[in-house]
Coordinates of C-alpha atoms in Angstrom, one line a residue:
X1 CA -104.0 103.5 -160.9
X2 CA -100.0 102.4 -160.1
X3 CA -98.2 102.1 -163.1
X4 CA -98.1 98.7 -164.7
X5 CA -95.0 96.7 -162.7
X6 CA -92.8 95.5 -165.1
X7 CA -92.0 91.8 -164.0
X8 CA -89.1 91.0 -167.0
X9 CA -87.0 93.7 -166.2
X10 CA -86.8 93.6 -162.2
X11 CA -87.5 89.6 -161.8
X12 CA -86.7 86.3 -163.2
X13 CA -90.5 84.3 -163.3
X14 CA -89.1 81.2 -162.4
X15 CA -85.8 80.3 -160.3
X16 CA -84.0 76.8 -160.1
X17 CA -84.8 74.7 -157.3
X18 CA -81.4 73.6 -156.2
X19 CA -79.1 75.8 -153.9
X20 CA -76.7 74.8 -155.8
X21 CA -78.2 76.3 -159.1
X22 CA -79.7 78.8 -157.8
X23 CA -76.1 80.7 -157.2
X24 CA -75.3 79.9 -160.7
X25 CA -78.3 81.7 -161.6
X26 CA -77.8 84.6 -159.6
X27 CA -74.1 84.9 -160.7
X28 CA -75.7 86.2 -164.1
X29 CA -78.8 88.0 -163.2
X30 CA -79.6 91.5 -164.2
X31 CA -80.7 92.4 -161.1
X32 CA -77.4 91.9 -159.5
X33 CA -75.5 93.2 -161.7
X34 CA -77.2 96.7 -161.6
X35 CA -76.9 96.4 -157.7
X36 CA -73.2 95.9 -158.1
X37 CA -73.2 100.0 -159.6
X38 CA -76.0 101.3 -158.0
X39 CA -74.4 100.2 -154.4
X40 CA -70.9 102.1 -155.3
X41 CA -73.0 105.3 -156.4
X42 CA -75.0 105.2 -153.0
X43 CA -71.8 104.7 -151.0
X44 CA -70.0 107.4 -152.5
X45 CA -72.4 109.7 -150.3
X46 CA -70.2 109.7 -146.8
X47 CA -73.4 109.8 -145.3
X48 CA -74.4 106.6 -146.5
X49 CA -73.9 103.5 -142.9
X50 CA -71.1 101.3 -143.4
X51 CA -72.3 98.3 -140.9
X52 CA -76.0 98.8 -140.9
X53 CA -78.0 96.8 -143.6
X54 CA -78.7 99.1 -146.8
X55 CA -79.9 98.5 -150.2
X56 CA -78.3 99.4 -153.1
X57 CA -81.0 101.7 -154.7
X58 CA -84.5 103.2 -153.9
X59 CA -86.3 104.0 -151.2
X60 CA -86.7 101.3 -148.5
X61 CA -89.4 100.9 -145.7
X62 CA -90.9 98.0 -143.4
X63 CA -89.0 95.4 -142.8
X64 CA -91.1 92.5 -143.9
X65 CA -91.1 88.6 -143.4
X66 CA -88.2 88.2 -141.4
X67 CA -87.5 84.6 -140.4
X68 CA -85.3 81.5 -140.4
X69 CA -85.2 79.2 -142.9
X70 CA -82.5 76.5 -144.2
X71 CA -79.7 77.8 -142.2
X72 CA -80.0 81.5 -143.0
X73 CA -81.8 84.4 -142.3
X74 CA -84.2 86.3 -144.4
X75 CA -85.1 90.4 -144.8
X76 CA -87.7 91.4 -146.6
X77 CA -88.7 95.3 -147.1
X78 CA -90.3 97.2 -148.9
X79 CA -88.8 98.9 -151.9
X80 CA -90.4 101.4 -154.3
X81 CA -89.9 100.8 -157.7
X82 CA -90.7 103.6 -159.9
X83 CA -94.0 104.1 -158.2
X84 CA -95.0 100.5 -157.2
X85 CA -94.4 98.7 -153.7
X86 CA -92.3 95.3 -153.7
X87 CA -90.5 93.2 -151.5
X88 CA -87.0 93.6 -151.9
X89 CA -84.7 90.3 -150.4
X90 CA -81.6 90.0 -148.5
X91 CA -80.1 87.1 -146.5
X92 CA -77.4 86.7 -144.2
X93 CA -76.1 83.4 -141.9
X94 CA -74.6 85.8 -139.1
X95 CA -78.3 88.6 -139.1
X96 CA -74.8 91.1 -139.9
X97 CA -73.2 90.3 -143.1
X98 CA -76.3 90.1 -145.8
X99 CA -76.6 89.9 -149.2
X100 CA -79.0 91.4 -151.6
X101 CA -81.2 89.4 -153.8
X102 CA -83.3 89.8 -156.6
X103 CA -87.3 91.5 -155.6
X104 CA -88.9 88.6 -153.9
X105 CA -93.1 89.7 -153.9
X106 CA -94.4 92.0 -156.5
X107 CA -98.0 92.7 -157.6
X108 CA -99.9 91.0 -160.0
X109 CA -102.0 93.2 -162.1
X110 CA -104.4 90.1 -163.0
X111 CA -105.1 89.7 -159.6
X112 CA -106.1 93.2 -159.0
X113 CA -103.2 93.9 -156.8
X114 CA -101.5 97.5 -156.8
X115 CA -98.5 97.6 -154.4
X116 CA -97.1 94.9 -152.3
X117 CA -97.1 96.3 -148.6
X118 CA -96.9 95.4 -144.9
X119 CA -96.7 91.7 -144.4
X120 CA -95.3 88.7 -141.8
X121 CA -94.1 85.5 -141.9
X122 CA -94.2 81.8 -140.7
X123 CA -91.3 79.0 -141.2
X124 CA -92.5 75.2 -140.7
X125 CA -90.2 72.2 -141.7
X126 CA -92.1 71.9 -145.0
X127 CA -92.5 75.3 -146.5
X128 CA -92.0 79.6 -145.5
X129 CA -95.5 81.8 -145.9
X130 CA -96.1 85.0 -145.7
X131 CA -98.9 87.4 -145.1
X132 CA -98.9 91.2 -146.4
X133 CA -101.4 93.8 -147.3
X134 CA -102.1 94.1 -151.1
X135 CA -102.6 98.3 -151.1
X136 CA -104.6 99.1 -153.8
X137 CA -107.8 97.1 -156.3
X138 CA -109.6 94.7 -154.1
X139 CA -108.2 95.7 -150.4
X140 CA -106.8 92.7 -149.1
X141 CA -104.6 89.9 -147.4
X142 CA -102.3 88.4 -149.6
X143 CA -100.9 84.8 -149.2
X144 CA -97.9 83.0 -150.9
X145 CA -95.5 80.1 -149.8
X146 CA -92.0 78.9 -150.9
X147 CA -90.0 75.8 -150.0
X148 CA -86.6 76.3 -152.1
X149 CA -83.2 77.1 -150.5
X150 CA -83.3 80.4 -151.0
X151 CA -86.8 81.3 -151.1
X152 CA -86.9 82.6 -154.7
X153 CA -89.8 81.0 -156.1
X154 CA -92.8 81.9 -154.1
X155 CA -96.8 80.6 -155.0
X156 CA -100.0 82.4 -154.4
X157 CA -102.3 80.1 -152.2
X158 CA -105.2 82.1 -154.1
X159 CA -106.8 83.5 -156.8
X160 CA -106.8 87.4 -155.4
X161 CA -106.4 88.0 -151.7
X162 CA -106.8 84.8 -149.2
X163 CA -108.6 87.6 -146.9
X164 CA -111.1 89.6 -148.7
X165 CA -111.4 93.4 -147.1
X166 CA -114.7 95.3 -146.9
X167 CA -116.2 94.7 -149.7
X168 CA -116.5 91.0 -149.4
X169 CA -120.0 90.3 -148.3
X170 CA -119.1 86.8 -147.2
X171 CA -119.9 86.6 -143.3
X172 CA -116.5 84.7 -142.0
X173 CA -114.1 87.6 -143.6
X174 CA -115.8 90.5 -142.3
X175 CA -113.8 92.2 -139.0
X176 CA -116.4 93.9 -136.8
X177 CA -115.4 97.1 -135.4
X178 CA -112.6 98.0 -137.7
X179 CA -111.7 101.1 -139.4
X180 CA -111.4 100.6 -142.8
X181 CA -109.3 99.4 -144.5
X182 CA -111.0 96.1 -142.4
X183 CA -107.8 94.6 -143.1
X184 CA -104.4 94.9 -143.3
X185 CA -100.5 94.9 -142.6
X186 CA -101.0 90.8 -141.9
X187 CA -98.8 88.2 -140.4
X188 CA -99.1 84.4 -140.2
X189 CA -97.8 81.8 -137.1
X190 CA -98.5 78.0 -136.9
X191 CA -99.8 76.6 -133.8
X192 CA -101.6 73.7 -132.4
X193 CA -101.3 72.0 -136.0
X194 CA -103.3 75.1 -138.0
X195 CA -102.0 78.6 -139.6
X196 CA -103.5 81.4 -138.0
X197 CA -103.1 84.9 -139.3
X198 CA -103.2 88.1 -137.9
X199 CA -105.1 91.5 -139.5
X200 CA -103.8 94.6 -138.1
X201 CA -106.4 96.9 -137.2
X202 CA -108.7 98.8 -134.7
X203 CA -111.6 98.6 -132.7
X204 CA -114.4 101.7 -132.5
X205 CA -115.4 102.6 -129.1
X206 CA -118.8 103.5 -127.6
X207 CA -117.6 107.3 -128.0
X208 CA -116.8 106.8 -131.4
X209 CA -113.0 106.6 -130.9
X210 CA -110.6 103.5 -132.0
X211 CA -107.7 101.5 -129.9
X212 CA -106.0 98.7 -130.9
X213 CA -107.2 95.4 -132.2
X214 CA -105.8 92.6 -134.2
X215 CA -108.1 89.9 -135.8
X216 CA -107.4 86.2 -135.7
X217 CA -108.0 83.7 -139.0
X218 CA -107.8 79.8 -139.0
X219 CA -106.5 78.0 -142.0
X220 CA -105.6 73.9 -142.5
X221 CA -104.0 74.7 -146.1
X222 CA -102.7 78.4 -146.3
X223 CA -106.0 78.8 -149.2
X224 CA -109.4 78.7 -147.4
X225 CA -109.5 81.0 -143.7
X226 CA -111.7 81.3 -141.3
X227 CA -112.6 84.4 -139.4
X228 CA -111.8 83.1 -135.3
X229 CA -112.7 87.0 -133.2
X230 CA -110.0 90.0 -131.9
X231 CA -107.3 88.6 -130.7
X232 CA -105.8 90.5 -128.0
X233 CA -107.7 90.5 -124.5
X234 CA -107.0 92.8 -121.6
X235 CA -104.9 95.1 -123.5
X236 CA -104.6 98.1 -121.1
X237 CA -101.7 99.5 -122.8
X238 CA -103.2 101.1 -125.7
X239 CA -104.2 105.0 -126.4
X240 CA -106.9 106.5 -128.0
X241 CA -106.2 106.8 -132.0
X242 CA -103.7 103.4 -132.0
X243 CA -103.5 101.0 -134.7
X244 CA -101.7 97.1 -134.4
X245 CA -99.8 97.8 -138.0
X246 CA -96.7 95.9 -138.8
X247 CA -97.8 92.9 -136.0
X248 CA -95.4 90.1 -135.5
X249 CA -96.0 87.5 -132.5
X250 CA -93.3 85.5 -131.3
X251 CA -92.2 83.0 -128.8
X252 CA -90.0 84.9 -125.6
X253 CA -88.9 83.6 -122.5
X254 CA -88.5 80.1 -121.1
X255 CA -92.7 79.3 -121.0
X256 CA -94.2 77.5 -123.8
X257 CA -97.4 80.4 -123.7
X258 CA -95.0 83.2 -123.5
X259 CA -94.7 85.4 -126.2
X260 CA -94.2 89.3 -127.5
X261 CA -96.3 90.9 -130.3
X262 CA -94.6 93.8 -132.1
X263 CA -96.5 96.3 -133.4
X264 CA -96.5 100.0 -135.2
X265 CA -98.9 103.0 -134.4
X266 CA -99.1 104.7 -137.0
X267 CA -99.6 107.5 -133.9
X268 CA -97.2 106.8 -131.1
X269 CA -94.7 104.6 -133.4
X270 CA -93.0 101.5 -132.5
X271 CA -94.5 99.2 -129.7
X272 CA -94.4 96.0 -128.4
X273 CA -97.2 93.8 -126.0
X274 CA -95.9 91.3 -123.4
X275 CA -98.8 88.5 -123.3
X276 CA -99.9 84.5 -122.5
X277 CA -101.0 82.7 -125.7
X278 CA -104.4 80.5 -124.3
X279 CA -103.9 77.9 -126.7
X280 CA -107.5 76.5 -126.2
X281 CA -109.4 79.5 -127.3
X282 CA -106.6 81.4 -129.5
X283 CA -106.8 84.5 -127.5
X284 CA -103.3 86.8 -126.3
X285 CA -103.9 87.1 -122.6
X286 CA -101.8 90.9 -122.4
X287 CA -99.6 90.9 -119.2
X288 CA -97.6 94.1 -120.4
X289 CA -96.3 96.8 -122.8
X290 CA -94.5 99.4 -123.7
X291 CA -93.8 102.4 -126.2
X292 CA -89.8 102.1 -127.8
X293 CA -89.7 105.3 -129.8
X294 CA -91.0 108.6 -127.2
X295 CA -90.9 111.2 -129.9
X296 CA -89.7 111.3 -133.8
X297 CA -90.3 108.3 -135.0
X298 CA -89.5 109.1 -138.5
X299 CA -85.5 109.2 -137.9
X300 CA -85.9 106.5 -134.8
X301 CA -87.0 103.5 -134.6
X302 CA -89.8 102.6 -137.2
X303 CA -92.2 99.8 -138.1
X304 CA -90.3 96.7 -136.5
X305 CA -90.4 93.0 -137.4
X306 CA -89.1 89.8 -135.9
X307 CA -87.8 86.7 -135.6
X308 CA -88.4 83.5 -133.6
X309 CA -85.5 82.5 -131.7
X310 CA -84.0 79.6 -134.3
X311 CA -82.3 77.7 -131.1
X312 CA -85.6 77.9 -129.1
X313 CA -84.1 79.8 -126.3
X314 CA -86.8 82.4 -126.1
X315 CA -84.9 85.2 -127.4
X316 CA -85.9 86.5 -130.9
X317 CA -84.4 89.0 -132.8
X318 CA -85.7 92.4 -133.8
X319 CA -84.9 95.0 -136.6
X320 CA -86.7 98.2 -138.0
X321 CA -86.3 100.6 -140.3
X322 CA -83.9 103.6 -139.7
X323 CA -85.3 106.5 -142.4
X324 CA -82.7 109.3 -143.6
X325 CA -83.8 111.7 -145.6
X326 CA -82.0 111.2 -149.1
X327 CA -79.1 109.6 -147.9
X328 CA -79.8 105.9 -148.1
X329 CA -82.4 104.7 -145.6
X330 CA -81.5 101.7 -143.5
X331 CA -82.1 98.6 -141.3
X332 CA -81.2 99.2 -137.0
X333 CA -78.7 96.6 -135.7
X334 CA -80.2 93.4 -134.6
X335 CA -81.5 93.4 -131.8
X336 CA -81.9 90.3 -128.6
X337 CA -85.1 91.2 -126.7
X338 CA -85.3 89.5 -123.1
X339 CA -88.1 88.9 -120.3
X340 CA -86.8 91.2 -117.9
X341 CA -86.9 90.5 -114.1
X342 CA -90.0 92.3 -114.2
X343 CA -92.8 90.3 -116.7
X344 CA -94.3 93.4 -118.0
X345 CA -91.0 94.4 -119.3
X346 CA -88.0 93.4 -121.9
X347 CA -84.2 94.3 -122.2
X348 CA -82.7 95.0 -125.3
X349 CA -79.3 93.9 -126.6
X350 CA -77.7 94.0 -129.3
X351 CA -77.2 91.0 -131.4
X352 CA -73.6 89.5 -130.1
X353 CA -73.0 88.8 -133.9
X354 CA -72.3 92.3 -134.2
X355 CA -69.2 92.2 -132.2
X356 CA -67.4 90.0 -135.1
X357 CA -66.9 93.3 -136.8
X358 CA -65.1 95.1 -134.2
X359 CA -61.2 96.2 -135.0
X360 CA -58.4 98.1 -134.2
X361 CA -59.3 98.5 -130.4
X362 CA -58.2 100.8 -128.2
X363 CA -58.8 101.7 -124.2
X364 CA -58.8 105.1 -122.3
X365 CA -57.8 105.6 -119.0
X366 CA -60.0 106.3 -116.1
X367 CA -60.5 110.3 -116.1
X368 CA -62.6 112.6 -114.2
X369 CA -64.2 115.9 -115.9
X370 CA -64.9 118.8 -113.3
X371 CA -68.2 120.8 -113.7
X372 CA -68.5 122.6 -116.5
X373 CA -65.5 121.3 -118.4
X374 CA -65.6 119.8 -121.5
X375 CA -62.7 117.2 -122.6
X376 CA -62.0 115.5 -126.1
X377 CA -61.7 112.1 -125.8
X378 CA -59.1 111.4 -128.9
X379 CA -59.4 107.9 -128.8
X380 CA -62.8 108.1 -129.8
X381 CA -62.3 109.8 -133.0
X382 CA -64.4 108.1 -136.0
X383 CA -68.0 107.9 -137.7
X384 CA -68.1 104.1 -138.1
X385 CA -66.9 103.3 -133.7
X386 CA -68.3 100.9 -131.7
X387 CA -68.1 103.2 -127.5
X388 CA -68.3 101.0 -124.6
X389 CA -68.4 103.3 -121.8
X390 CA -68.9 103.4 -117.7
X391 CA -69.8 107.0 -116.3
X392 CA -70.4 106.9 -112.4
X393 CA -72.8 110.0 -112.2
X394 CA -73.6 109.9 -108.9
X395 CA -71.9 113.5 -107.5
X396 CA -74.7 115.6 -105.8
X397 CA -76.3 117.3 -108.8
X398 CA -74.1 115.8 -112.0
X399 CA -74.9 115.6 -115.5
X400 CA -73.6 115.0 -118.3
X401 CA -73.7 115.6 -122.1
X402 CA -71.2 112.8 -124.4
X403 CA -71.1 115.3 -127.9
X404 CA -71.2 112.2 -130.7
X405 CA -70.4 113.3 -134.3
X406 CA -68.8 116.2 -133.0
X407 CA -67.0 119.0 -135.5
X408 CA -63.4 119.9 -135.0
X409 CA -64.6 123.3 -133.8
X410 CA -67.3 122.0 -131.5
X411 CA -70.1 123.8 -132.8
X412 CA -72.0 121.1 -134.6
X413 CA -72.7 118.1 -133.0
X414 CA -75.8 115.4 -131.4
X415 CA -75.8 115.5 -128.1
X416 CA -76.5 112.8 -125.4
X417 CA -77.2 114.0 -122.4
X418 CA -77.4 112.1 -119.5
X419 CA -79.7 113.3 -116.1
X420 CA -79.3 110.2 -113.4
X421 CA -82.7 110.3 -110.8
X422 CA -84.6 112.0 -112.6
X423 CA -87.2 109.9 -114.1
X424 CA -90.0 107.4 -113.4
X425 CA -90.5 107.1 -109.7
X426 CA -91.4 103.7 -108.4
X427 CA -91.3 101.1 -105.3
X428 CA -88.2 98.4 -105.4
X429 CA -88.8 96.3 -102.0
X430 CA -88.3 99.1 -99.3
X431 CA -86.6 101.5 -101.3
X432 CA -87.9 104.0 -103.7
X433 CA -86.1 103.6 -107.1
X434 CA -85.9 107.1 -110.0
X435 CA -84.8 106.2 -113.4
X436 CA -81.9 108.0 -115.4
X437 CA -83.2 110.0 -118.2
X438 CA -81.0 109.5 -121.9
X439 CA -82.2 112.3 -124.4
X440 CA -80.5 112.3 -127.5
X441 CA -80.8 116.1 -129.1
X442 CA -79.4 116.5 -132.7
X443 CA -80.8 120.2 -132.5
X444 CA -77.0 121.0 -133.3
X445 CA -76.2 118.1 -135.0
X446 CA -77.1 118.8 -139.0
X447 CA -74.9 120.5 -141.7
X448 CA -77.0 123.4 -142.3
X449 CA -76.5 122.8 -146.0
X450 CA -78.9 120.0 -146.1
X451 CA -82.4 119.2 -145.2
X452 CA -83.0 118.0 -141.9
X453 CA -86.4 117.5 -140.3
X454 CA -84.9 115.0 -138.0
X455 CA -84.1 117.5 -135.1
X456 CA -86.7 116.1 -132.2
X457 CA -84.9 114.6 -129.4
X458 CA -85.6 111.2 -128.3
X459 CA -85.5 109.9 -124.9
X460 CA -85.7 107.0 -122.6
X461 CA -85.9 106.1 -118.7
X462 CA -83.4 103.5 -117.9
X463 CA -83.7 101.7 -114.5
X464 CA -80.6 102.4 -112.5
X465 CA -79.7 101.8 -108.9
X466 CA -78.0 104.3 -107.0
X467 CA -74.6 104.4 -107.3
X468 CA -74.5 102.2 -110.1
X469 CA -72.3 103.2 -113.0
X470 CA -74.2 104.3 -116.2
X471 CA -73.1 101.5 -118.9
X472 CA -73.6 102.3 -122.3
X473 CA -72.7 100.6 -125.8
X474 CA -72.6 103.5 -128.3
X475 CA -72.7 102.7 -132.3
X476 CA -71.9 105.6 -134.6
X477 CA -72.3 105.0 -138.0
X478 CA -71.8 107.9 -140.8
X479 CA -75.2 108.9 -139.7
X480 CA -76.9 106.2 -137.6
X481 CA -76.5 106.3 -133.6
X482 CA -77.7 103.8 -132.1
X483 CA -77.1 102.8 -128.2
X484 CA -77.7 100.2 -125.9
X485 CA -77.7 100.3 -122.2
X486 CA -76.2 97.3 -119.8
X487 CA -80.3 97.8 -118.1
X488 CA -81.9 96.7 -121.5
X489 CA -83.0 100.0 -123.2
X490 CA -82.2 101.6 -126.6
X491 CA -82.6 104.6 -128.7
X492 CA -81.5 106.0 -131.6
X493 CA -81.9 108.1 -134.2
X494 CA -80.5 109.0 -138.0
X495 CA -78.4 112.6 -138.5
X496 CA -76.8 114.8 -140.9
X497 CA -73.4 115.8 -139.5
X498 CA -71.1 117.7 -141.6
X499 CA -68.1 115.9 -143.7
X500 CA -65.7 115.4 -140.9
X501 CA -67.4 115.6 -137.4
X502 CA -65.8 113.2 -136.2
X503 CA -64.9 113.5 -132.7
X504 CA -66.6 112.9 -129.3
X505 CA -66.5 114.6 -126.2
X506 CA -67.4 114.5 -122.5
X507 CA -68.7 117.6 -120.5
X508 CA -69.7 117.6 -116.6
X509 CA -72.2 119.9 -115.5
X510 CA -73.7 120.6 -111.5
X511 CA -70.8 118.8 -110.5
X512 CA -67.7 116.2 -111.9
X513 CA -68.4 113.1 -113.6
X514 CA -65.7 110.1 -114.1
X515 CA -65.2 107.6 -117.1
X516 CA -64.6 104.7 -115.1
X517 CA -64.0 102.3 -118.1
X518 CA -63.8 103.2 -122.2
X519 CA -63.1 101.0 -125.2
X520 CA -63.2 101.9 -128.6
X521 CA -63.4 99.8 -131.6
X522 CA -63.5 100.8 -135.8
X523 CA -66.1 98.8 -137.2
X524 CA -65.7 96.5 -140.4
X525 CA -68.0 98.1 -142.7
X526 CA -70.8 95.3 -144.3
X527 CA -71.7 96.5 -147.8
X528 CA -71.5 94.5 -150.7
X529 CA -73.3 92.6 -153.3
X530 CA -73.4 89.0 -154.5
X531 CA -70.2 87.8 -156.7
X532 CA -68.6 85.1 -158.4
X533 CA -67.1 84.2 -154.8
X534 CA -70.5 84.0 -152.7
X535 CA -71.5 81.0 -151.6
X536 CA -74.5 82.3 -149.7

């Protein structure tokens, strides 16, 4: 049994309704005021991201509940406290500068709920919900809504969980097929005048293997639901042993109908499912998919969540967790996911918000590196940088390796390494098209004084036409990389460089490579908690 969650000392029971009382409130709350000192502590730690989202103590997973609501955005993730999963709370107006607020969902040990865990959320113009899977007592999905400024106060819609797990023996909240736990890791969406939610989950096979399934429930009042059937159809993009954990479904694209459902295998890692909503019978027509994270996803990309585009221009926003290990895990950048010119595909930006913290820049000259020589590019010196960069790699048989978080001495760094035409073959009208390969290897990149199971290299295919420069946005951050590509792909990972590898190279291999453009920016670090002077 979790140990009892001790409400008094991490949450006030009941906030003001008012914005304006609310930040008089929070001015004076405990909760805060801790933050305030545990934030300098975990800062002190050079390791520690400057402009990517971290809490001020504990261990943080999942983003959770991420939406838009009275002008601002709201994060939710999960935070371990002692030994007990809540929702810790931040919100931001620009999805870059956000500040931390006081736990938002917690268990209740009267409703036989252990830990707090996985969960989604729905904004309407009356009131936020959110789903999540209460871990522990009476397996479950949990409901709760909120309608003040901040959403501080939040309501269960039921006594226990709104959707009963396996051992409910009522017929309309049993999921056929699934694994147990029959459900969990839940979301909620309002369409067609009705809340639906989704359970993640799987669906057995005839050979006694699972795939991918998520389960659709109706509800008119957010309290009584209605088991409707699976809710993805033609899903051809799923592997033996997946799971739909972490699911969020949101609007994309210019079509009503059109919309992407992120997911997490617990096997494969991040993923995300292109698809047609067919409003009539409340079933995801799937029309493509894709993996995001190829290898580790423990230091990558991990269990994403997102958010419906607040101007309705069919572009959410999506963020995942960024795990270090002991050094202050963290949220990605925001991300701007597109329909790509192909349906089955997106491209990924990042969030133009980000650029507001760009400073101090400073541009290199074209320069061309000769095969097997390695130059230091000076003006790219720093661990919190913001690279723009265009390499023409098209030389018969050129590579390249950029060295990010490099040592003085060279010998420790992560290295990017670029190999144009050589990856997925395809047909592109009457021309046959090979994708550039990115592999990001941190096999040299750790301070051998501390633990670092996050050597696995990552890599992507990015579509690039021949003779097209390479054009990459590269964010280093203490020990976050994270990099974007002008075709709509992105990897990253988390590293342990030494104290001080700051630099960044370029090295040609096969034959010479050229920078044809380079601009370097310092980046305005984010971190802080609430004060006297927030208005929020």
């Amino acid at each position: 049994m979790a140990e009892k969650f001790d409400l008094d000392q991490y949450c006030s029971k009941t906030y003001p309704q008012t914005l304006e009382e609310q930040i008089a409130f929070l001015r004076d709350h405990p909760f805060l005021k801790n933050a305030r000192a545990a934030r300098a502590e975990r800062y002190a730690d050079y390791l520690t991201p400057r402009y990517h989202f971290v809490n001020a103590e504990g261990y943080m997973n999942d983003p959770n509940g991420f939406c838009y609501w009275n002008g601002r955005y709201h994060l939710f993730f999960q935070q371990l406290v002692g030994r007990v999963m809540v929702w810790g709370h931040a919100v931001s107006r620009d999805l870059v500068h956000w500040t931390e607020l006081p736990y938002a969902i917690h268990p209740d040990p009267t409703e036989n709920e252990e830990s707090s865990w996985s969960g989604g959320a729905c904004t309407t113009k009356d009131c936020a919900s959110i789903f999540y899977y209460g871990h522990g007592g009476h397996t479950g999905l949990y409901c709760q809504k909120s309608r003040d400024p901040l959403l501080l106060n939040w309501e269960r819609t039921t006594r226990g969980p709104a959707i009963a797990g396996d051992t409910s023996e009522e017929e309309t909240h049993r999921v056929p097929y699934a694994q147990y736990p029959a459900v969990y890791d839940g979301t909620v969406f309002f369409e067609n005048g009705k809340y639906y939610a989704i359970s993640a989950g799987v669906q057995r096979r005839a050979d006694d293997t699972f795939t991918r399934q998520e389960y659709l429930f109706s509800s008119d009042d957010l309290a009584s639901w209605h088991y409707e059937h699976p809710f993805l159809e033609d899903d051809a993009f799923n592997s033996i042993g997946d799971d739909g954990a972490c699911p969020y479904l949101v609007p994309i694209g210019q079509d009503p109908d059109s919309r992407i459902l992120l997911t997490y295998s617990h096997r494969f890692g991040p993923q995300y499912l292109l698809g047609r909503l067919d409003r009539e019978r409340m079933k995801l027509h799937i029309i493509g998919g894709e993996r995001i994270s190829n290898t580790s996803m423990w230091c990558g990309y991990m269990a994403p969540a997102a958010c419906a585009d607040k101007d309705g221009a069919g572009v959410p926003t999506a963020v995942y967790v960024m795990h270090s290990f002991g050094h202050g895990d963290c949220m990605s950048l925001p991300h701007k996911l597109y329909l790509s010119e192909f349906p089955q595909r997106i491209r990924v930006q990042v969030s133009p918000e980000v650029f507001t913290l760009r400073r101090n820049a400073r541009t290199v000259e074209p320069f061309t590196v000769s095969a097997g020589e390695e130059v230091v590019i000076d003006a790219a010196r720093g661990s919190c940088t913001e690279i723009d960069v265009s390499l023409d790699l098209w030389q018969q048989n050129a590579n390249a390796t950029l060295k990010l978080f490099r040592s003085e001495d060279g010998r420790q760094y992560t290295a990017l390494n670029l190999f144009p035409s050589c990856g997925d073959m395809y047909r592109l009208s009457d021309d046959w098209h090979v994708d550039c390969i990115l592999q990001l290897d941190p096999t040299n990149g750790s301070d051998p004084k501390r633990e670092c199971r996050a050597s696995v290299p990552e890599s992507i295919a990015v579509p690039l036409n021949y003779m097209q420069p390479l054009k990459l946005r590269i964010f280093l951050d203490q020990s976050v990389i994270e990099i974007f590509t002008e075709r709509g792909r992105s990897i990253a990972r988390r590293v342990l460089p030494p104290m001080g590898a700051d630099t960044v190279s370029l090295t040609a291999r096969g034959n010479s490579v050229s920078v044809r453009e380079m601009t370097v920016y310092d980046m305005e670090p984010i971190g802080k908690t609430f004060s006297d002077g927030d208005t929020l």
